[in-house]
mmCIF file of C-alpha atoms in Angstrom:
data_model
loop_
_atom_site.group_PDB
_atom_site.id
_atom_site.type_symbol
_atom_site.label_atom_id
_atom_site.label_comp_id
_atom_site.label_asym_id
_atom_site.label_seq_id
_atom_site.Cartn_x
_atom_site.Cartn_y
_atom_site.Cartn_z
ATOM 1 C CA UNK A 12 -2.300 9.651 5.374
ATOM 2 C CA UNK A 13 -4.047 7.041 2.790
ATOM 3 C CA UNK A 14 -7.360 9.337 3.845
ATOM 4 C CA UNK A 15 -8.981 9.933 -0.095
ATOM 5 C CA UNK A 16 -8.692 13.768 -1.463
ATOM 6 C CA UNK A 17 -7.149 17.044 -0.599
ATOM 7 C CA UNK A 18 -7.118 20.208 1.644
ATOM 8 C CA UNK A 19 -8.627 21.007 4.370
ATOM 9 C CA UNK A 20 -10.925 18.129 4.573
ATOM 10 C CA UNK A 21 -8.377 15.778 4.002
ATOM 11 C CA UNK A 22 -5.812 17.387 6.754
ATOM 12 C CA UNK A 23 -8.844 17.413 9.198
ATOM 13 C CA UNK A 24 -9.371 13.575 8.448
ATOM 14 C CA UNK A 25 -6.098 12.471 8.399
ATOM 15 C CA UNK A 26 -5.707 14.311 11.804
ATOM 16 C CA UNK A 27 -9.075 13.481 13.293
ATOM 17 C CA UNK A 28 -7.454 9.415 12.505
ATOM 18 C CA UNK A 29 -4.330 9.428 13.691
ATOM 19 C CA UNK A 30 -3.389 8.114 17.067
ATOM 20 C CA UNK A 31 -4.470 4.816 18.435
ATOM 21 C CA UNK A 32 -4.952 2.615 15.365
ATOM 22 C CA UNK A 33 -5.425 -0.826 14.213
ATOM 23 C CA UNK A 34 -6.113 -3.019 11.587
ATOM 24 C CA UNK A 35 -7.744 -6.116 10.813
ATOM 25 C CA UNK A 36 -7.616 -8.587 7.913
ATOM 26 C CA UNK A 37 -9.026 -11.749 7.025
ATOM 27 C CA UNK A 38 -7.923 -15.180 5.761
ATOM 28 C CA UNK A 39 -10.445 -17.884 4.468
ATOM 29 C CA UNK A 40 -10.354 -21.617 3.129
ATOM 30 C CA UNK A 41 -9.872 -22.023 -0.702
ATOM 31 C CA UNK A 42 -11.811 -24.454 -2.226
ATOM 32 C CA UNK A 43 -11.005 -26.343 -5.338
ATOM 33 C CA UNK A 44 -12.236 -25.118 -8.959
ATOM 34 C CA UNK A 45 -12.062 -27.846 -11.845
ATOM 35 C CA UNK A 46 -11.253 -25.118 -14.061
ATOM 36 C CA UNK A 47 -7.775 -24.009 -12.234
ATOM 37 C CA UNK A 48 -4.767 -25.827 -13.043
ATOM 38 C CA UNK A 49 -1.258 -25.922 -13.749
ATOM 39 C CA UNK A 50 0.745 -26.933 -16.904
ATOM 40 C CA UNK A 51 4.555 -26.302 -18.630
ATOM 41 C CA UNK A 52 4.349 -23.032 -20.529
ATOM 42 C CA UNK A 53 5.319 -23.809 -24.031
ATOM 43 C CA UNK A 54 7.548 -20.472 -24.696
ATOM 44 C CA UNK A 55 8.705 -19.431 -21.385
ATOM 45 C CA UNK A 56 11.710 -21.268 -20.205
ATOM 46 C CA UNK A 57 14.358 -20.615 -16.836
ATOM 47 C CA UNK A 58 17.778 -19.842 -17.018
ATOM 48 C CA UNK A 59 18.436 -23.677 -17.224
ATOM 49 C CA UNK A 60 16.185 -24.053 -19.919
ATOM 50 C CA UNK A 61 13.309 -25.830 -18.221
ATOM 51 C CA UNK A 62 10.249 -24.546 -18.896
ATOM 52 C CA UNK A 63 8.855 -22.649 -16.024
ATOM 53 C CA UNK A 64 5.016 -23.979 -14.243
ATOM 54 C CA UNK A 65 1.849 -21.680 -15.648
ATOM 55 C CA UNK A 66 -0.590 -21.023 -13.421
ATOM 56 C CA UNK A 67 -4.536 -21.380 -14.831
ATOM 57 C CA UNK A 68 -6.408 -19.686 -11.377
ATOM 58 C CA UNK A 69 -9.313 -17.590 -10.265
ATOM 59 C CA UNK A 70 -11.192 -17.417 -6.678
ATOM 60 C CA UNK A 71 -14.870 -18.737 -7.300
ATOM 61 C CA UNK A 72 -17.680 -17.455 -6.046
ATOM 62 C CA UNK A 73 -17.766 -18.882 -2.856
ATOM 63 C CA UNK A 74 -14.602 -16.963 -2.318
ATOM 64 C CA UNK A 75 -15.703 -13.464 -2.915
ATOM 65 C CA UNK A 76 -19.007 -14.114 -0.644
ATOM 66 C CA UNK A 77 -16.684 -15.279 2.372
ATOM 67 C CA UNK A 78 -14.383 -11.852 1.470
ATOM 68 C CA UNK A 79 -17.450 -10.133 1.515
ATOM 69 C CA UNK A 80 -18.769 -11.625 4.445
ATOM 70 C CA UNK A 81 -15.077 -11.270 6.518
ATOM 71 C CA UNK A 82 -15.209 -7.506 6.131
ATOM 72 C CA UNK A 83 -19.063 -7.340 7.420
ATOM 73 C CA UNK A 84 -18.295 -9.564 10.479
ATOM 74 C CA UNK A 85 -15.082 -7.530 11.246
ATOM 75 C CA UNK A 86 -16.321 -4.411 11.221
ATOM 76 C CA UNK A 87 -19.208 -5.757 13.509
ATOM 77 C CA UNK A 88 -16.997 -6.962 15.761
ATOM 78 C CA UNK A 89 -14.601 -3.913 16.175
ATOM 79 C CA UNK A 90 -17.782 -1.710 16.363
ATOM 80 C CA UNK A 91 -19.378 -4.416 19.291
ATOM 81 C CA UNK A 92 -15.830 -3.789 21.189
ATOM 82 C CA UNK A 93 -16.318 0.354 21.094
ATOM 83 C CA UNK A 94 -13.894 0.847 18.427
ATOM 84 C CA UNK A 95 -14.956 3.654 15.813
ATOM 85 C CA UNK A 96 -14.083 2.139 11.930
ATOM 86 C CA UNK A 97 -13.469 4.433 9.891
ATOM 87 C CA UNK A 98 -12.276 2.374 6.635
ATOM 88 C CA UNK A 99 -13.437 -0.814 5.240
ATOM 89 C CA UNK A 100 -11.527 -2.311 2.150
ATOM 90 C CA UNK A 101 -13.381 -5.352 0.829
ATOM 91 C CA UNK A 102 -10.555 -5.468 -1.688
ATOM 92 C CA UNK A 103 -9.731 -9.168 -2.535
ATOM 93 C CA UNK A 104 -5.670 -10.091 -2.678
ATOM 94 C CA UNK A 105 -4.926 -10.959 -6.374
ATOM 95 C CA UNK A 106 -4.623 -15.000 -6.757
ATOM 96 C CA UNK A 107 -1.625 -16.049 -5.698
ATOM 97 C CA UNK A 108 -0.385 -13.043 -3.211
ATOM 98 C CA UNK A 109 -0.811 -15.396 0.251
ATOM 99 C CA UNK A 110 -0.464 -18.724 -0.749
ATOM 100 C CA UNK A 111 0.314 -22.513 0.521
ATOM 101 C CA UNK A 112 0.640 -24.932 -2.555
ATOM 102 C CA UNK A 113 -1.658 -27.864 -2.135
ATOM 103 C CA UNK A 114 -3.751 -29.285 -4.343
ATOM 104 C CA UNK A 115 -3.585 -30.487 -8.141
ATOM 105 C CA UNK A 116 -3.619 -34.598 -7.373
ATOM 106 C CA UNK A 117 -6.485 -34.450 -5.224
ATOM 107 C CA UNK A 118 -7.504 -37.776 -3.044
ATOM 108 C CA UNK A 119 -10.775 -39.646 -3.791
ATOM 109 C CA UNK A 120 -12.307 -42.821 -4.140
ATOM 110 C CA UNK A 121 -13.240 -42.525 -7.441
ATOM 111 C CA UNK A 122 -10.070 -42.681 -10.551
ATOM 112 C CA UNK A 123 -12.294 -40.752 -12.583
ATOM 113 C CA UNK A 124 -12.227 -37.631 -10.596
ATOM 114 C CA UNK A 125 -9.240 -37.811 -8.339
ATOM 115 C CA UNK A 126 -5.441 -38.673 -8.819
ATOM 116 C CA UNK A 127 -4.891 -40.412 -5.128
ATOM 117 C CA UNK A 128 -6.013 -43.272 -3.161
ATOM 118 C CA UNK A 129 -7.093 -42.688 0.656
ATOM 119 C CA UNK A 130 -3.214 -43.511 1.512
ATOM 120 C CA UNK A 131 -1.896 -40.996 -1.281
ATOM 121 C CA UNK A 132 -1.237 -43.609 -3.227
ATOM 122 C CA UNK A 133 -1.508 -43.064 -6.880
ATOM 123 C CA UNK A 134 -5.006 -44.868 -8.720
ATOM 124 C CA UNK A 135 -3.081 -45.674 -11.872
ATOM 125 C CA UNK A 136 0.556 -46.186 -10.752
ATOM 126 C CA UNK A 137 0.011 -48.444 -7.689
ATOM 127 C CA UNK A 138 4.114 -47.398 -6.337
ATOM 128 C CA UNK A 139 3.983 -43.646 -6.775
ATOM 129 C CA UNK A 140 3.136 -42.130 -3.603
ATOM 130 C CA UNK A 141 2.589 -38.634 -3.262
ATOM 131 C CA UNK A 142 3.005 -37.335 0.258
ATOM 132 C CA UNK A 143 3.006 -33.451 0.423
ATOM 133 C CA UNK A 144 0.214 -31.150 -0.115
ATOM 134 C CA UNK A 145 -0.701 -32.480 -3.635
ATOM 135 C CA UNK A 146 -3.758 -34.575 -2.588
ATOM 136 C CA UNK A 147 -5.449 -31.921 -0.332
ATOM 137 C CA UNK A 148 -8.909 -30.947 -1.959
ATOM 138 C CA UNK A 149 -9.053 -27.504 -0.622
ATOM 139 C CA UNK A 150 -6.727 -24.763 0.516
ATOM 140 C CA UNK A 151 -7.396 -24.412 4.208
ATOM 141 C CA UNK A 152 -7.157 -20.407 6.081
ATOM 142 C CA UNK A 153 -4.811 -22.511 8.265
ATOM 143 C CA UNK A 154 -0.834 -23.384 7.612
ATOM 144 C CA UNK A 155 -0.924 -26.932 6.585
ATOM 145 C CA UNK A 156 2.463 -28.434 7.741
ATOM 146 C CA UNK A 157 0.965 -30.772 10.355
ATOM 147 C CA UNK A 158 -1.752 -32.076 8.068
ATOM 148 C CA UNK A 159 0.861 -32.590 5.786
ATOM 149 C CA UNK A 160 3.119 -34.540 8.112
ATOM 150 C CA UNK A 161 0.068 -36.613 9.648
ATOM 151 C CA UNK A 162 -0.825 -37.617 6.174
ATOM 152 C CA UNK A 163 2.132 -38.413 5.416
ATOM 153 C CA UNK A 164 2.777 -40.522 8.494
ATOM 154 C CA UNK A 165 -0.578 -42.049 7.371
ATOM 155 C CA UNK A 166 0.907 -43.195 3.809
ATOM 156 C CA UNK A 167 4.273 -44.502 5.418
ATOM 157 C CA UNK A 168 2.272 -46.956 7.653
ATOM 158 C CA UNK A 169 0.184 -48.122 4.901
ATOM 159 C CA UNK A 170 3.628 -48.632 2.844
ATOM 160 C CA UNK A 171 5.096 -50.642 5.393
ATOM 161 C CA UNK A 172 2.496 -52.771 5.697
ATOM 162 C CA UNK A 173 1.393 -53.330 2.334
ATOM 163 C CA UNK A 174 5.518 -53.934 1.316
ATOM 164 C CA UNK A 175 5.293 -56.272 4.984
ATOM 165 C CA UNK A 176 2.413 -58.533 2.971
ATOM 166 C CA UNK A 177 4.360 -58.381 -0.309
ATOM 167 C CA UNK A 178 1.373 -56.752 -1.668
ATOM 168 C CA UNK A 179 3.970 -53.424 -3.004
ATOM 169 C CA UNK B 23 15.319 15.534 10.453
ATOM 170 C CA UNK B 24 15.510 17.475 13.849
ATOM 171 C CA UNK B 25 14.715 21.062 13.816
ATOM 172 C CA UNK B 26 18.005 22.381 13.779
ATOM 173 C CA UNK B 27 19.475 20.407 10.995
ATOM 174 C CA UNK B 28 16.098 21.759 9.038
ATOM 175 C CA UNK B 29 16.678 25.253 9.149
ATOM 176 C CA UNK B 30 20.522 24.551 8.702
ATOM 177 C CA UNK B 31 19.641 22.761 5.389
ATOM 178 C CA UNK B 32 17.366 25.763 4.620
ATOM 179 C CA UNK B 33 19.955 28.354 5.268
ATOM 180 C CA UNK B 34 22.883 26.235 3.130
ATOM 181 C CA UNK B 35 19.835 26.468 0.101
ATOM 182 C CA UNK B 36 19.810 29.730 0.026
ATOM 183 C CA UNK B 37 15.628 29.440 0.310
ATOM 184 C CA UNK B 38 15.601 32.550 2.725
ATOM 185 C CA UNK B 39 11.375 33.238 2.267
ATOM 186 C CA UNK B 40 10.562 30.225 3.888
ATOM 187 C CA UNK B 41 12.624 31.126 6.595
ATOM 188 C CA UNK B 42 10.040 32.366 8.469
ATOM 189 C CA UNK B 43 7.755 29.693 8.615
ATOM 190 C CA UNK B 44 9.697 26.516 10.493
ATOM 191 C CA UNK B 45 10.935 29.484 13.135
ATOM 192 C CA UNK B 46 6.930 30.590 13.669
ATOM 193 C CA UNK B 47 6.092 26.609 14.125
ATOM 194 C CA UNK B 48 8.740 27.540 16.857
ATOM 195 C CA UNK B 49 6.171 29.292 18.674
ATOM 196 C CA UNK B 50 3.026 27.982 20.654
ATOM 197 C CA UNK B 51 0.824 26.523 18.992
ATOM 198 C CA UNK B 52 -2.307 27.206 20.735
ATOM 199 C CA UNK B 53 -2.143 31.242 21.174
ATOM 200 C CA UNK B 54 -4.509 32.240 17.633
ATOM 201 C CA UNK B 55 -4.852 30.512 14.299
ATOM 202 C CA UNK B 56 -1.949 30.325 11.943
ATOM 203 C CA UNK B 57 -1.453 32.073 9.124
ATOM 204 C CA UNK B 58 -0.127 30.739 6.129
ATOM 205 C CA UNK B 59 3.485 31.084 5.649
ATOM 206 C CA UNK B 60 2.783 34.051 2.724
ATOM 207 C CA UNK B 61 6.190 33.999 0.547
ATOM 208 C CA UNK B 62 6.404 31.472 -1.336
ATOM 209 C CA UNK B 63 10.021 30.191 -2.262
ATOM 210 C CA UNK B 64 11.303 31.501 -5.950
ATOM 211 C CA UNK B 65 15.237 30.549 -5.530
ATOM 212 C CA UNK B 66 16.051 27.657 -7.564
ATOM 213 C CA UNK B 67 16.578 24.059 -5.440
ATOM 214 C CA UNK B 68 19.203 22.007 -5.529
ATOM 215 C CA UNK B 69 17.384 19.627 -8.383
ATOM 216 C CA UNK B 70 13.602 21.990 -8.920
ATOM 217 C CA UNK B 71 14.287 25.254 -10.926
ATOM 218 C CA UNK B 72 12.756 28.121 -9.556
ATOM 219 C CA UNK B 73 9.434 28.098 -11.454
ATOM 220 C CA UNK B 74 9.407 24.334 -10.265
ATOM 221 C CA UNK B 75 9.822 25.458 -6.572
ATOM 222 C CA UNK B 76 7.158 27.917 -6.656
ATOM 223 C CA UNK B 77 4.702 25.880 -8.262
ATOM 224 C CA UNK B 78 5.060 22.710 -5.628
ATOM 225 C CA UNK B 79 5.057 25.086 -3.234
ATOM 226 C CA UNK B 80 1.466 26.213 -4.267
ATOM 227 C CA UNK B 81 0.406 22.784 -5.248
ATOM 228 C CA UNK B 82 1.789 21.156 -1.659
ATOM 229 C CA UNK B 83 0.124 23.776 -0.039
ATOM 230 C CA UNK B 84 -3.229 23.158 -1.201
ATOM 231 C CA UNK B 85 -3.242 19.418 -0.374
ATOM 232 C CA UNK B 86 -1.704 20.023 3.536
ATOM 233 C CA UNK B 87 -2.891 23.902 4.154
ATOM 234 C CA UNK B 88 -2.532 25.881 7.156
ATOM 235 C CA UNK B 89 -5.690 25.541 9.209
ATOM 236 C CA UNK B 90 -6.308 26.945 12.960
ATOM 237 C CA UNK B 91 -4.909 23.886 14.232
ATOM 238 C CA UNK B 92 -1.208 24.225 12.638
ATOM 239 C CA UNK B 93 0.820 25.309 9.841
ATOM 240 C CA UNK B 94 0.844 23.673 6.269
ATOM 241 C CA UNK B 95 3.052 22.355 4.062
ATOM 242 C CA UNK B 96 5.094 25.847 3.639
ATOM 243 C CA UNK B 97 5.732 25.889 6.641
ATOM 244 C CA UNK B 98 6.486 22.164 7.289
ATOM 245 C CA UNK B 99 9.224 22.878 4.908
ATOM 246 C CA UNK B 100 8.584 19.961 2.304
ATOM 247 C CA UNK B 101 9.285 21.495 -0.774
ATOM 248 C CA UNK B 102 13.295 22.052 0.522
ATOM 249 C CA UNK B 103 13.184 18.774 1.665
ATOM 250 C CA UNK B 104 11.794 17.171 -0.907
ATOM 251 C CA UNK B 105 13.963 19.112 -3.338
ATOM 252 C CA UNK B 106 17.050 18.177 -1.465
ATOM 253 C CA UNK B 107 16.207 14.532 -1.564
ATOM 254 C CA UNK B 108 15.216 14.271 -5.344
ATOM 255 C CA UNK B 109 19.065 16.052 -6.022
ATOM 256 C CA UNK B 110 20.510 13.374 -3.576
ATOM 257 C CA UNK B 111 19.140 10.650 -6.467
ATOM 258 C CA UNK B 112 21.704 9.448 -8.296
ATOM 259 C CA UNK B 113 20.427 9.532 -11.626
ATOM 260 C CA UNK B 114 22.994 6.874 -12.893
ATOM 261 C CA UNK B 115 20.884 4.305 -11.392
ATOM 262 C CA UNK B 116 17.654 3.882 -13.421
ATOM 263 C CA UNK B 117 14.984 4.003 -10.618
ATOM 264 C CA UNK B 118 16.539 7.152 -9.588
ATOM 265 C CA UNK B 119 16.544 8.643 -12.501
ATOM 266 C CA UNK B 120 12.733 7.726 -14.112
ATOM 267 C CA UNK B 121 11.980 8.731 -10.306
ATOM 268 C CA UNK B 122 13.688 12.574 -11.158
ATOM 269 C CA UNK B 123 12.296 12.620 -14.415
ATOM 270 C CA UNK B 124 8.445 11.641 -13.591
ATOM 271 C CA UNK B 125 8.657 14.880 -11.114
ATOM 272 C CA UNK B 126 9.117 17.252 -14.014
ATOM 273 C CA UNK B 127 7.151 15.583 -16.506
ATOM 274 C CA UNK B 128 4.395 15.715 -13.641
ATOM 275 C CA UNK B 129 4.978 19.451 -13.075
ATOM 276 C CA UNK B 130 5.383 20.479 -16.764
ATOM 277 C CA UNK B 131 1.759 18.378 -16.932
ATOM 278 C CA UNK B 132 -0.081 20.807 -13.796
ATOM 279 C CA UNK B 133 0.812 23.581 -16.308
ATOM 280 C CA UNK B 134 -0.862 21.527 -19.451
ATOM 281 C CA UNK B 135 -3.584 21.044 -17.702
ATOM 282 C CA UNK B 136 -3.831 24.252 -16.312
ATOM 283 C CA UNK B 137 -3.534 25.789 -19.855
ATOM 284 C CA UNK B 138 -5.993 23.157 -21.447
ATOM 285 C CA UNK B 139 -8.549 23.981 -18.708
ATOM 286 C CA UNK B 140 -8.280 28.121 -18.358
ATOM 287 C CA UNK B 141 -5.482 29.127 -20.743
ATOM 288 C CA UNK B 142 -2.558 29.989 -18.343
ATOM 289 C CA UNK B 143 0.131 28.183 -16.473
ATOM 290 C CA UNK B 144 -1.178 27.098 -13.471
ATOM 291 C CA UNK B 145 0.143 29.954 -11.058
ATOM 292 C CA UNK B 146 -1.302 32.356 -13.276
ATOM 293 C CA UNK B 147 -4.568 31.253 -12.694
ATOM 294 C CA UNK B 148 -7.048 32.387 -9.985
ATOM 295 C CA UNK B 149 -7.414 30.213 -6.643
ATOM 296 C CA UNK B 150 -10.577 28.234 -7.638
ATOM 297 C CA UNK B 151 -9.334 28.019 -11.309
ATOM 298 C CA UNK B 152 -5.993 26.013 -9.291
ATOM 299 C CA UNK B 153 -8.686 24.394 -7.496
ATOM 300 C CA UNK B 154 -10.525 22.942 -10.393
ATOM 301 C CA UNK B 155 -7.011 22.022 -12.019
ATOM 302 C CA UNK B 156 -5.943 20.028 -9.091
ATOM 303 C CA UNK B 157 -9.142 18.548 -8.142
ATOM 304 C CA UNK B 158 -9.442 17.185 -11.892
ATOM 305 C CA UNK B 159 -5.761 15.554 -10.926
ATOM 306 C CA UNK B 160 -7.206 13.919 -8.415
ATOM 307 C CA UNK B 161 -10.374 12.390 -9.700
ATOM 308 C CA UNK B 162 -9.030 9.001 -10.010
ATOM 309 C CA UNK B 163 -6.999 9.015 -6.892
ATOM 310 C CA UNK B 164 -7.841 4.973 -6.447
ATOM 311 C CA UNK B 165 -6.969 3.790 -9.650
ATOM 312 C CA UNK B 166 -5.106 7.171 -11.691
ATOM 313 C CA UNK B 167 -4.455 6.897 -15.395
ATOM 314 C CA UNK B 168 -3.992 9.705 -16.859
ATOM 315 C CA UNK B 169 -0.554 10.810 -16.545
ATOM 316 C CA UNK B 170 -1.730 13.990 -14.273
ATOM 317 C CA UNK B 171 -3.703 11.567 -11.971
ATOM 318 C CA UNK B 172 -0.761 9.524 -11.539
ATOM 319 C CA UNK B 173 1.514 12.415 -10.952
ATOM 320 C CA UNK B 174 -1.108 13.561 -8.005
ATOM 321 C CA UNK B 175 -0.949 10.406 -6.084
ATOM 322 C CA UNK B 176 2.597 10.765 -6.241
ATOM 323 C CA UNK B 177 2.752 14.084 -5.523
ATOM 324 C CA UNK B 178 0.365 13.734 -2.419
ATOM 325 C CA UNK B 179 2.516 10.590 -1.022
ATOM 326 C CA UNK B 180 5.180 12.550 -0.830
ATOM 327 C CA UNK B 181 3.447 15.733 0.179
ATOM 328 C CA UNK B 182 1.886 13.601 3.637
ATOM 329 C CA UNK B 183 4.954 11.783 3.933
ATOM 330 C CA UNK B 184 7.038 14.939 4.276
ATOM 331 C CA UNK B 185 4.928 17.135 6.106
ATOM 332 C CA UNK B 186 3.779 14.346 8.977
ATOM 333 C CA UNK B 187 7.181 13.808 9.597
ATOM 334 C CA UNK B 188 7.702 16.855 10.310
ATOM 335 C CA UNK B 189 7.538 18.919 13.412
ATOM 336 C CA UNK B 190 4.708 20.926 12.030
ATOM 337 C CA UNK B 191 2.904 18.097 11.076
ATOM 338 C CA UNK B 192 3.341 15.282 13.464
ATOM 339 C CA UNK B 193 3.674 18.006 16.679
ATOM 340 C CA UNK B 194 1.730 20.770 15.771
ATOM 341 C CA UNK B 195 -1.191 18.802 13.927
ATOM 342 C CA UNK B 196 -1.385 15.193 14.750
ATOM 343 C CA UNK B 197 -0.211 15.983 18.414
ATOM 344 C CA UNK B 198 1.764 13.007 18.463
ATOM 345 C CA UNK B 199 3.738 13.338 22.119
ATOM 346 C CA UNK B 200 6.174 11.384 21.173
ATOM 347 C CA UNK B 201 8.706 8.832 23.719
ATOM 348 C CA UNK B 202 7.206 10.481 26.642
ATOM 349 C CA UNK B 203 6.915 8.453 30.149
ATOM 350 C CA UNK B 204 3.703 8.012 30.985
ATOM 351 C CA UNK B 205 3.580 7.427 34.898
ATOM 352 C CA UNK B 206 -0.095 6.043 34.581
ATOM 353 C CA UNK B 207 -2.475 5.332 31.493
ATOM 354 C CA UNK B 208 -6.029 6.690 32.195
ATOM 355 C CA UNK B 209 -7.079 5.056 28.914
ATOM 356 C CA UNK B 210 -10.338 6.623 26.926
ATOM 357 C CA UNK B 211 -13.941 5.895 27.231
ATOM 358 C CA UNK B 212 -15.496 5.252 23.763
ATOM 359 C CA UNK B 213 -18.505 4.099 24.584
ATOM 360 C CA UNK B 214 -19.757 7.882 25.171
ATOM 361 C CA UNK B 215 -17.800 8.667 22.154
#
């Protein structure tokens, strides 16, 4: 029924389609831009008065090649399996339409270029630690809960030892 | 909708022409190729005037037309149906009433453009003048501006939604078989496909 035109052609296409029919679609990992971020809006407040999180983000480039790339190697493999494709949409979701939040106080070794410490520990306030999905450095095509929860595990140890030694 | 109900609803709207068609779906399909339903509906709907009827009847008709393989959109009935549900719209709530409104604006548009493009209404026009008209509506089917464009995508939703839904359409056409037992599955062979 989503078959392009009119008429005969169209009734013949949508008919010739119909029956047995699937779909396939594709999720990928997210890498980090420096040019995305967050920040407060200035105008734009919530009902309570606090003003509500703006969103600075685009896909790069490495992105829109893996999109690219998804659609080429699913159509190859439904075609390898015998199955006829008859539609290939290498339309890219809009930003923000399938989403985890990570990201925005990524970990690193260096304060310059990263807000956390190996243990998700903050580099310039030594007892902030931030232990969801804010020190990931990419957006994985996988649900991150348990990396989440490991890493967070991780950070608890290194509390208790570190407050242990007297050294927190 | 079963088939019953259909030509129930048909006979409460007073849209006698298009009797004919839903009771010659009736019949098998396979015998010789269908003719198109010929009279098209001129009683007012319950929400379409009459000229509005008669005009989606020819426009619904050219997107899903009778072919060899089943009836069209006449005789799929969508025009009643789609009348009826439109004038079941409550147009105190706002969706529902931008929703009735964008259907007249978009037929009172087929006729602009009909008149910009030959210099008659659109039913007053020869077949591949009507052709032209709705073939420039649907130019931009992926991404429609102009308010004509926009008004064919809606127009054709409704149009496929209505008529494969139908008896004619999802029987008669698609051969859909429906919740029927199958005592064994011999599957299909692609590969020679």
């Amino acid at each position: 029924m989503g078959s392009p035109g009119f008429g005969a052609a169209y009734k013949k296409k949508v008919r010739d389609e119909a029956g047995a029919y699937i779909d396939m679609g594709g999720f990928g990992e997210v890498l980090a831009r420096y040019e995305n971020s967050v920040d407060l809006d200035p105008a734009v407040k919530d009902r309570w008065g606090i003003p509500v999180l703006r969103f600075h983000y685009k896909f790069g480039d490495n992105e829109k090649a893996m999109c690219e790339d998804m659609a080429e190697s699913a159509k190859e493999m439904l075609e390898e399996a015998g199955i006829e494709v008859v539609h290939v949409n290498k339309r890219v979701l809009t930003e923000g339409w399938s989403i985890h939040e990570l990201g925005t106080a990524r970990m690193g070794t260096d304060p310059k270029t990263s807000v956390l410490n190996q243990h998700q520990q903050s580099h310039d306030v030594k007892n902030l630690f931030v232990v969801d999905g804010s020190s990931h450095v990419s957006a994985s095509c996988q649900n991150p809960t348990w990396t989440i929860m490991a890493l967070c595990w991780r950070s608890c140890d290194h509390l208790a030892d570190e407050l242990g030694r007297g050294n927190l | 909708m079963s088939d019953k109900m259909s030509r129930r609803e048909l006979l409460q709207l007073g849209v006698g022409a298009t009797l004919a068609a839903p009771l010659a779906g009736l019949a098998p399909a396979a015998a010789s190729p269908i003719v198109a339903a010929a009279a098209p509906a001129v009683a007012a709907g319950l929400f379409f005037s009459a000229a509005e009827m008669a005009l989606l009847d020819e426009l619904t008709e050219m997107i899903i037309p009778a072919d060899a393989q089943s009836g069209g959109a006449r005789a799929a009935g969508v025009v009643p149906f789609l009348d009826r549900r439109l004038a079941e719209r409550d147009p105190k709530i706002p969706d529902y009433a931008e929703e009735r409104k964008s259907w007249k604006d978009g037929l009172a548009r087929v006729d602009e453009v009909a008149r910009e493009m030959h210099g008659k209404a659109f039913l007053e026009t020869a077949p591949e003048q009507r052709l032209a008209v709705l073939t420039r509506m649907a130019r931009n089917e992926q991404d429609p501006k102009a308010p004509e464009e926009r008004f064919f995508g809606e127009l054709k939703k409704a149009t496929a939604g209505i008529y494969y839904t139908s008896k004619v359409g999802i029987h008669d056409d698609i051969q859909y078989k429906g919740n029927t037992l199958l005592m064994e599955f011999a599957g299909e062979d692609v590969s020679s496909k």
